[in-house]
Structure formats: structure tokens, C-alpha cells
């Protein structure tokens, strides 16, 4: 009921306003036409609705003449002519009934009259109409630019970065981008060639981050939403007036500059391909990370928002909004693509692989979105080329890594026989590769050739049935094993060769079992490598302890336990002591980092040496002890030896300091 009353009051008020205006104009019927037009102009300045009244001219209520209608609208437009005093300020767009609305109504009036006059021959009015529209479009072009610039909202990078979820994988890298052993407490000071490891400070300082993920709820406002209606009103009249080209140019220029500023805020620089390829790795890595973030933000948020903005402003003008969007986004997208191309064709080195794969993944997602958003074939084809180039770069970089592992030829052996930096580097690298299996499987399947799989031909397992990534990793680990066997030959001590191989192969097995690699390579692969470790242990025992055990044999001592040569026995004990003490001195300096392997080796030694020593002592010890200076030859009990074995493989060289037994 209240709504009806309000409506009646409003309607009555409007009727009274219109009636009063009618009376004023009617009273001027006998005055010159110019006076009547001025009065209408004054009335319309109070209320824009009066400028559209067609029954205010002529006392008999007939429609005012086309000329009078045109003259009234022309006055409004010329008042804001770019050469006039009014041009020094912009139109007021705050309220629908003020000067901006009046100005747009005047344009509409002239455009409507031009449609009506198009079939008539009054060339003077037509010429004046065209001139008025020219003036109006010049003003609207300025207004369009001004409203766009004034209402552009700067990109809030901090808020967007807060929407980026980072997945930090625990693979520290040093300043050269090399992945180091993240769970290794020891510093490797030995020369490791190209794959030399780094200090703990370096290793704890940086991590490889998997490509950032943008929050699904993230959004940006590119233009103040309140200004969209104003922009649409202007664009509609410019397009209707035939000034579509000027409208597109203004919009594209302003918005293109805004998008360029977005890239600056996101940390993206304009760099040539040559400049990118000269950048040192640490700086390049940072730029690659910023590029990944920028592509996500630009394609998912900025371009999508720009598309929506064009749809709203150029509603009903499909061709215009398509051109505006393509022209606006092209420069921004091409700048990003140029950097991607520079990385794709740059020098390939192992440390770049994972960042290139991040770039490939984000580019693949971006291309799918661009193909929906953008209709510019140049941009789409360039994006496809960059994606393909990044894929080629990833595969090529992986191949470079494989070649580097095969050809790594550092000649200085690890002094203590422990894990080589090459092994640490390769296995941490391989673990990280597994995280990119989905992408790499796609890329490697296309590019895999028979030569790369040749090392698997003689394998009796089902290795050829594995995924492309698993096959290549198997080849890579096989190459690592071959390289380690070559490096083991750098040791003059054959026993240390086997300690070195045990340490390194066990490290490989542990890395495989402790990650998704185990699922890729299978249990059978792990069992075979553990069998190799047992073989190395057997070979170590043979190489290291055969001479010691030979001292405890009966052969060559001249008879049974009762009539054996005392001189020969003393020589045997003396030789045993010398051999054991030398092994103790040397092998306490050797390092077996894995506690279980270290314990198993000690047990294996003890099971061979201690029973043999006890037996030899039981048979011949009394004959030596009954003579002079027995303590000089029988220095140790079996328990002493067993305790000394616990000092082996700790990486801390020791020398036996014992109290000789007193002679009896």
C-alpha cells in the first residue's frame, strides 16, 4: 500500500514539473526561436528529462522541428567542445541526471536525427550533425581514456602471493643449483669433481620449490566496478557513431599499459633472448620462479578478468570486444613467452631440469586456458611453440644429466671409502625426478629411442615393461653403478674397494626404498642390489682377512699341537699380531656410515677370526706361554680382539696400545 502511495506522489510530482515547463515554453511561442532554444537548454540543465520532451515547442502541442531538436543538442555538445572553456575539466559521471547524462542524451538525439535525416536532402543540417558528432567523439575519446586511467586498480601482488601455496621439497641446493644430500650429516671435503658436495650452511640455505599453486578462490579487480557502466555508455556511443577504431585504440593502449605494469609488479623484466642466456644461474633461477608465478597469475586471473571486462564494456559488439581483448593482452603474453623461449633454447645443464619442468607444467595449463580466451593465432601458435620448446629442453637437459653421470671422471678417491658425492647427487636428483613422473612420462615416451634402452636388453627382469621414467632411471642408476665400479679401482687396497662399493650401493638401495622409486623399480630390483652388497662383503672379507686367517692355520708349523715347532709358533703369533694391528690401524680410519652395515661387517669378521684364534690358542698357546717372553708373542685374548673389532669403520684412525703380558 505504501509503495502505491509513493508511486502516485512521484508520478504527480513529475506531471507538475512537466506541466510547469510546458507553460513556460508556451508563453514564449511568440518570441524568436533562439530564445525558445535557450530556455529549453536552461530547463534541461535543471533536469535532463526535459531535454527529451518533444511537445514543448509550439503552443498547439505539435512536435518541435527537427532543426530545433538538433540545435538544442548541438548547443550541449559545443559547450564541451575541446577548444572551449568547458574542456578544461571532465564530465561529471557521479549522478545519472547531471552533465554527463545530458551530454550523452544530446549525442543520442543527434544520432537519432541523423538516422531520420539520412534519406533527406537537407545537407546543411547533416553537415552540422556530422561536425557535432566529431566534436562529441573527440570529447568522449578523452573521457574514455580518463575514466579508464582514473579507475584502473593496481595489482595487489602481496595479496596474490598470499594465495600461492608452495610445496617445498626437501632437496637443498647450493649456490650453483646443485642438489645436495639433504639427510647427510657428514661434510664431504674430498674432491668429487663436477658433483662435489657442499657445506652444511650451503645445503640448509635453499630448497627447490615445486611450481607454486594458485588458490582457486583468488581473484583480481582490474577496473573499479562502479566505472564499468560509464565505460559501456561511452563505448556504445563511440561504436554507434562509427568511431570504433578510436575506441579500440584508446582502450587497448590504456589497458595494455596497465597489464605491462602488472608484469613489473610481478617482477617480470623485459629481457632479450641474448640477455636471458647471459644470466648467472642463481639469478636465472629466481627469474624462472617469478615467471612461473606470473604466468599463473596473468593467465588465470588477469587475462580472465580482462576478458570479462571487455564482455561488460563492449556488450553487444562481439567483434570489437574480441579485438580489444586480443590487442590488450598480446604484449603481456608475448613478453612472458619470449622469456620461456629464451630458457628453452638456452644452455642445458642438470641443475635447470626441475625449474624447466615447472615452467613446462605451468605453460601446459596456460596454453589450455589461452586457447579458450585468445583468438589471435599468432599468440596461440607462439605459446604452442614455447611449450614444445620447453618439453625438448627438459628431455635434453635430462639427457645431459645422464651423460654427465656416465662421463664423470674425478680421479681422487674418497679417503675413507664412504659415499661419493656423485652418488649423493644422483640419488637426490633421481628422487626429485620421481615427483615429475607424470610430465616426464609424457615427454620421454615421445622421444625415447632404442639406444637409450640398450643397457636393459640383457636384464632378465621386466625392466622393458616399466614406465618411460622408470626405464630411464634404471639406465641412469646402472650407469652410476658402472661409474662407481670404475672409481673403486682408484683404491690400491682391494678391501677398501669393496667397502666403497658397499657404502655407495647401499645408499642407492636406501634411497630407492625410502621413496616412490621403490614402486617404480620394484622389489626384485632391490633384492638383486642387496645380493650385490652381500657379494661385496664376502669379497671384502676375503681381501682383508685371508692373510690373518692364514696365520692361524696348522700347516707349516712342524707337527701336532704337542710337538709343533716353538719357533714356528712364535712366528705365527708374531705375524698374526702384525697383520691384525695393521688392519686395525687402517680400517679404523675407514668409514661405513650405515650403522646396520657396520655392525654386520663386524659380526662377519668376528665369526671368522675369533673362533679361529680361540682354536689356535687352545691348540698351541701353552707351548708359547711356557717359554720366555710369551707376552711378546701372545698379546691379545680372544675377548680383546672382539672388543677391538668394534672400533673398525668409524672413520677415526687408531693405533693399538696394549700392555704386553709378563714373561713366565
GROMACS .gro file of C-alpha atoms in nm, residues 75 139 144 149 218 268 289 352 399 412 447 466 501 553 611 617 622:
model
   17
   75UNK     CA    1   2.448   2.354  -2.804
  139UNK     CA    2   3.538   1.464  -2.612
  144UNK     CA    3   3.701   0.717  -2.218
  149UNK     CA    4   4.303   0.552  -1.623
  218UNK     CA    5   4.197  -1.590  -0.582
  268UNK     CA    6   5.899  -0.965  -1.479
  289UNK     CA    7   6.038  -1.883  -1.036
  352UNK     CA    8   6.797  -2.643  -1.466
  399UNK     CA    9   6.995  -3.647  -2.134
  412UNK     CA   10   9.080  -3.865  -0.646
  447UNK     CA   11   6.129  -3.907  -2.761
  466UNK     CA   12   5.836  -5.022  -1.691
  501UNK     CA   13   8.109  -5.018  -0.327
  553UNK     CA   14   9.634  -7.250   1.016
  611UNK     CA   15   8.675  -6.879   1.659
  617UNK     CA   16   9.530  -7.057   2.106
  622UNK     CA   17  10.050  -7.335   2.605
   0.00000   0.00000   0.00000
